[in-house]
C-alpha atoms as a PDB file:
ATOM      1  CA  MET A   1      88.262  70.212  -1.061  1.00  0.00           C
ATOM      2  CA  LYS A   2      90.370  71.424   1.868  1.00  0.00           C
ATOM      3  CA  LEU A   3      88.603  73.218   4.706  1.00  0.00           C
ATOM      4  CA  THR A   4      89.991  76.191   6.591  1.00  0.00           C
ATOM      5  CA  PRO A   5      90.800  75.732  10.290  1.00  0.00           C
ATOM      6  CA  LYS A   6      87.614  77.638  11.220  1.00  0.00           C
ATOM      7  CA  GLN A   7      85.543  75.475   8.887  1.00  0.00           C
ATOM      8  CA  ASN A   8      87.034  72.339  10.460  1.00  0.00           C
ATOM      9  CA  LYS A   9      86.120  73.691  13.898  1.00  0.00           C
ATOM     10  CA  PHE A  10      82.613  74.407  12.604  1.00  0.00           C
ATOM     11  CA  VAL A  11      82.209  70.822  11.325  1.00  0.00           C
ATOM     12  CA  LYS A  12      83.513  69.339  14.594  1.00  0.00           C
ATOM     13  CA  ALA A  13      81.258  71.582  16.705  1.00  0.00           C
ATOM     14  CA  TYR A  14      78.240  70.883  14.474  1.00  0.00           C
ATOM     15  CA  ILE A  15      78.688  67.143  14.955  1.00  0.00           C
ATOM     16  CA  GLU A  16      79.312  67.441  18.699  1.00  0.00           C
ATOM     17  CA  ASN A  17      76.293  69.635  19.410  1.00  0.00           C
ATOM     18  CA  GLY A  18      73.862  67.518  17.439  1.00  0.00           C
ATOM     19  CA  GLY A  19      73.431  69.761  14.412  1.00  0.00           C
ATOM     20  CA  ASN A  20      73.015  73.321  15.692  1.00  0.00           C
ATOM     21  CA  GLY A  21      74.694  75.432  13.006  1.00  0.00           C
ATOM     22  CA  THR A  22      74.563  78.757  14.838  1.00  0.00           C
ATOM     23  CA  GLN A  23      76.080  77.255  17.976  1.00  0.00           C
ATOM     24  CA  ALA A  24      78.730  75.521  15.863  1.00  0.00           C
ATOM     25  CA  ALA A  25      79.648  78.848  14.255  1.00  0.00           C
ATOM     26  CA  LEU A  26      79.988  80.466  17.691  1.00  0.00           C
ATOM     27  CA  THR A  27      82.151  77.583  18.921  1.00  0.00           C
ATOM     28  CA  ALA A  28      84.312  77.885  15.800  1.00  0.00           C
ATOM     29  CA  GLY A  29      85.004  81.523  16.653  1.00  0.00           C
ATOM     30  CA  TYR A  30      82.567  83.502  14.533  1.00  0.00           C
ATOM     31  CA  SER A  31      80.901  86.562  16.071  1.00  0.00           C
ATOM     32  CA  GLU A  32      77.435  86.434  17.625  1.00  0.00           C
ATOM     33  CA  THR A  33      76.107  88.894  15.064  1.00  0.00           C
ATOM     34  CA  SER A  34      77.197  86.810  12.087  1.00  0.00           C
ATOM     35  CA  ALA A  35      76.953  83.258  13.486  1.00  0.00           C
ATOM     36  CA  GLY A  36      73.511  82.508  12.037  1.00  0.00           C
ATOM     37  CA  ALA A  37      74.402  83.781   8.575  1.00  0.00           C
ATOM     38  CA  ILE A  38      77.783  82.026   8.616  1.00  0.00           C
ATOM     39  CA  ALA A  39      76.123  78.757   9.649  1.00  0.00           C
ATOM     40  CA  ASP A  40      73.663  79.071   6.773  1.00  0.00           C
ATOM     41  CA  GLU A  41      76.483  79.800   4.309  1.00  0.00           C
ATOM     42  CA  ASN A  42      78.639  76.968   5.647  1.00  0.00           C
ATOM     43  CA  MET A  43      75.848  74.418   5.287  1.00  0.00           C
ATOM     44  CA  LYS A  44      75.680  75.269   1.571  1.00  0.00           C
ATOM     45  CA  LYS A  45      79.418  74.826   0.949  1.00  0.00           C
ATOM     46  CA  PRO A  46      80.258  71.553  -0.834  1.00  0.00           C
ATOM     47  CA  GLY A  47      83.379  70.903   1.256  1.00  0.00           C
ATOM     48  CA  ILE A  48      81.521  71.236   4.546  1.00  0.00           C
ATOM     49  CA  LYS A  49      78.599  69.153   3.290  1.00  0.00           C
ATOM     50  CA  LEU A  50      81.042  66.449   2.218  1.00  0.00           C
ATOM     51  CA  ALA A  51      82.828  66.473   5.590  1.00  0.00           C
ATOM     52  CA  LEU A  52      79.509  66.148   7.448  1.00  0.00           C
ATOM     53  CA  ASP A  53      78.299  63.377   5.124  1.00  0.00           C
ATOM     54  CA  LYS A  54      81.549  61.443   5.597  1.00  0.00           C
ATOM     55  CA  HIS A  55      81.223  61.735   9.359  1.00  0.00           C
ATOM     56  CA  LYS A  56      77.609  60.519   9.304  1.00  0.00           C
ATOM     57  CA  GLU A  57      78.652  57.584   7.135  1.00  0.00           C
ATOM     58  CA  LEU A  58      81.492  56.682   9.519  1.00  0.00           C
ATOM     59  CA  ILE A  59      79.141  56.713  12.501  1.00  0.00           C
ATOM     60  CA  ALA A  60      76.510  54.672  10.654  1.00  0.00           C
ATOM     61  CA  ASN A  61      79.097  52.083   9.603  1.00  0.00           C
ATOM     62  CA  LYS A  62      80.722  51.949  13.031  1.00  0.00           C
ATOM     63  CA  HIS A  63      77.409  51.316  14.777  1.00  0.00           C
ATOM     64  CA  ASP A  64      75.837  49.304  11.944  1.00  0.00           C
ATOM     65  CA  ILE A  65      72.955  51.764  11.649  1.00  0.00           C
ATOM     66  CA  THR A  66      70.734  51.648   8.593  1.00  0.00           C
ATOM     67  CA  VAL A  67      67.375  53.190   7.786  1.00  0.00           C
ATOM     68  CA  ALA A  68      65.884  49.703   7.904  1.00  0.00           C
ATOM     69  CA  SER A  69      67.335  49.010  11.360  1.00  0.00           C
ATOM     70  CA  LEU A  70      66.039  52.317  12.711  1.00  0.00           C
ATOM     71  CA  ILE A  71      62.574  51.691  11.303  1.00  0.00           C
ATOM     72  CA  GLU A  72      62.586  48.210  12.845  1.00  0.00           C
ATOM     73  CA  LYS A  73      63.483  49.657  16.269  1.00  0.00           C
ATOM     74  CA  TYR A  74      60.714  52.257  15.981  1.00  0.00           C
ATOM     75  CA  ARG A  75      58.279  49.523  14.914  1.00  0.00           C
ATOM     76  CA  GLU A  76      59.155  47.491  18.016  1.00  0.00           C
ATOM     77  CA  VAL A  77      58.633  50.541  20.235  1.00  0.00           C
ATOM     78  CA  TYR A  78      55.342  51.271  18.496  1.00  0.00           C
ATOM     79  CA  GLU A  79      53.969  47.751  19.001  1.00  0.00           C
ATOM     80  CA  LEU A  80      55.108  47.524  22.615  1.00  0.00           C
ATOM     81  CA  SER A  81      53.701  50.961  23.450  1.00  0.00           C
ATOM     82  CA  LEU A  82      50.313  49.977  22.002  1.00  0.00           C
ATOM     83  CA  GLU A  83      50.279  46.805  24.117  1.00  0.00           C
ATOM     84  CA  GLU A  84      51.087  48.879  27.207  1.00  0.00           C
ATOM     85  CA  LYS A  85      48.545  51.566  26.224  1.00  0.00           C
ATOM     86  CA  GLN A  86      51.307  54.173  26.068  1.00  0.00           C
ATOM     87  CA  PHE A  87      49.779  56.123  23.208  1.00  0.00           C
ATOM     88  CA  SER A  88      52.148  59.062  23.467  1.00  0.00           C
ATOM     89  CA  ALA A  89      55.085  56.697  22.960  1.00  0.00           C
ATOM     90  CA  SER A  90      53.380  55.003  20.008  1.00  0.00           C
ATOM     91  CA  ASN A  91      52.753  58.390  18.430  1.00  0.00           C
ATOM     92  CA  THR A  92      56.406  59.338  18.948  1.00  0.00           C
ATOM     93  CA  ALA A  93      57.483  56.096  17.264  1.00  0.00           C
ATOM     94  CA  LEU A  94      55.230  56.795  14.276  1.00  0.00           C
ATOM     95  CA  ASN A  95      56.636  60.313  14.013  1.00  0.00           C
ATOM     96  CA  GLY A  96      60.158  58.868  14.094  1.00  0.00           C
ATOM     97  CA  ILE A  97      59.359  56.524  11.212  1.00  0.00           C
ATOM     98  CA  ALA A  98      57.769  59.374   9.264  1.00  0.00           C
ATOM     99  CA  LYS A  99      60.827  61.560   9.803  1.00  0.00           C
ATOM    100  CA  ILE A 100      63.294  58.857   8.741  1.00  0.00           C
ATOM    101  CA  THR A 101      61.332  58.080   5.593  1.00  0.00           C
ATOM    102  CA  GLY A 102      60.693  61.737   4.735  1.00  0.00           C
ATOM    103  CA  LEU A 103      56.936  61.383   5.116  1.00  0.00           C
ATOM    104  CA  ASP A 104      56.738  64.086   7.784  1.00  0.00           C
ATOM    105  CA  LYS A 105      56.768  66.873   5.207  1.00  0.00           C
ATOM    106  CA  GLN A 106      53.483  68.435   4.210  1.00  0.00           C
ATOM    107  CA  VAL A 107      53.204  68.812   0.450  1.00  0.00           C
ATOM    108  CA  ILE A 108      50.707  71.248  -1.000  1.00  0.00           C
ATOM    109  CA  GLU A 109      50.031  71.036  -4.703  1.00  0.00           C
ATOM    110  CA  HIS A 110      48.418  74.049  -6.293  1.00  0.00           C
ATOM    111  CA  GLN A 111      46.154  73.463  -9.246  1.00  0.00           C
ATOM    112  CA  GLY A 112      44.168  75.769 -11.433  1.00  0.00           C
ATOM    113  CA  LYS A 113      44.703  79.212 -12.784  1.00  0.00           C
ATOM    114  CA  ILE A 114      45.382  82.239 -10.654  1.00  0.00           C
ATOM    115  CA  GLU A 115      43.402  85.204 -11.868  1.00  0.00           C
ATOM    116  CA  HIS A 116      44.419  88.736 -11.052  1.00  0.00           C
ATOM    117  CA  THR A 117      41.849  91.422 -10.392  1.00  0.00           C
ATOM    118  CA  MET A 118      42.672  95.006 -11.203  1.00  0.00           C
ATOM    119  CA  ILE A 119      41.131  97.651  -8.997  1.00  0.00           C
ATOM    120  CA  GLU A 120      41.131 101.229 -10.143  1.00  0.00           C
ATOM    121  CA  VAL A 121      41.632 103.677  -7.311  1.00  0.00           C
ATOM    122  CA  GLU A 122      40.919 107.368  -7.609  1.00  0.00           C
ATOM    123  CA  PHE A 123      42.158 109.775  -4.996  1.00  0.00           C
ATOM    124  CA  ILE A 124      39.809 112.579  -4.054  1.00  0.00           C
ATOM    125  CA  ALA A 125      41.142 115.890  -2.827  1.00  0.00           C
ATOM    126  CA  GLU A 126      39.902 117.279   0.488  1.00  0.00           C
ATOM    127  CA  ASN A 127      38.005 120.118  -1.164  1.00  0.00           C
ATOM    128  CA  GLN A 128      36.175 117.611  -3.393  1.00  0.00           C
ATOM    129  CA  ILE A 129      35.088 115.660  -0.309  1.00  0.00           C
ATOM    130  CA  LYS A 130      33.586 118.840   1.150  1.00  0.00           C
ATOM    131  CA  ASP A 131      31.684 119.431  -2.105  1.00  0.00           C
ATOM    132  CA  ILE A 132      30.250 115.914  -2.011  1.00  0.00           C
ATOM    133  CA  SER A 133      29.120 116.171   1.616  1.00  0.00           C
ATOM    134  CA  GLU A 134      27.279 119.486   1.111  1.00  0.00           C
END
């Protein structure tokens, strides 16, 4: 799927800025008022997704980066930070592992039946309110 010149600029800018879609849209030449919406649309387009995936794959292959290697690095940081009593760093390492493995997402499962309650509302005219208060 061939990308337009603006879409190519968007992909290049998205990669260069670390994944900020709105900023990438602005860099590619879209207006400030539409940049957010354009970025959202672009990220759903198969051609753009494919281009970004190919780029990520190239970088991973070039630098020999795998999920396993990243987890191992985080594990090393975690263990060293515990030894040095750097608990903030150990927490950051754990969060990195959780993010890589997809365990940083909170999942809420709803169970049971949702029951609806109907409330009948009757409007009272002003003159009826006066009658009640007298």
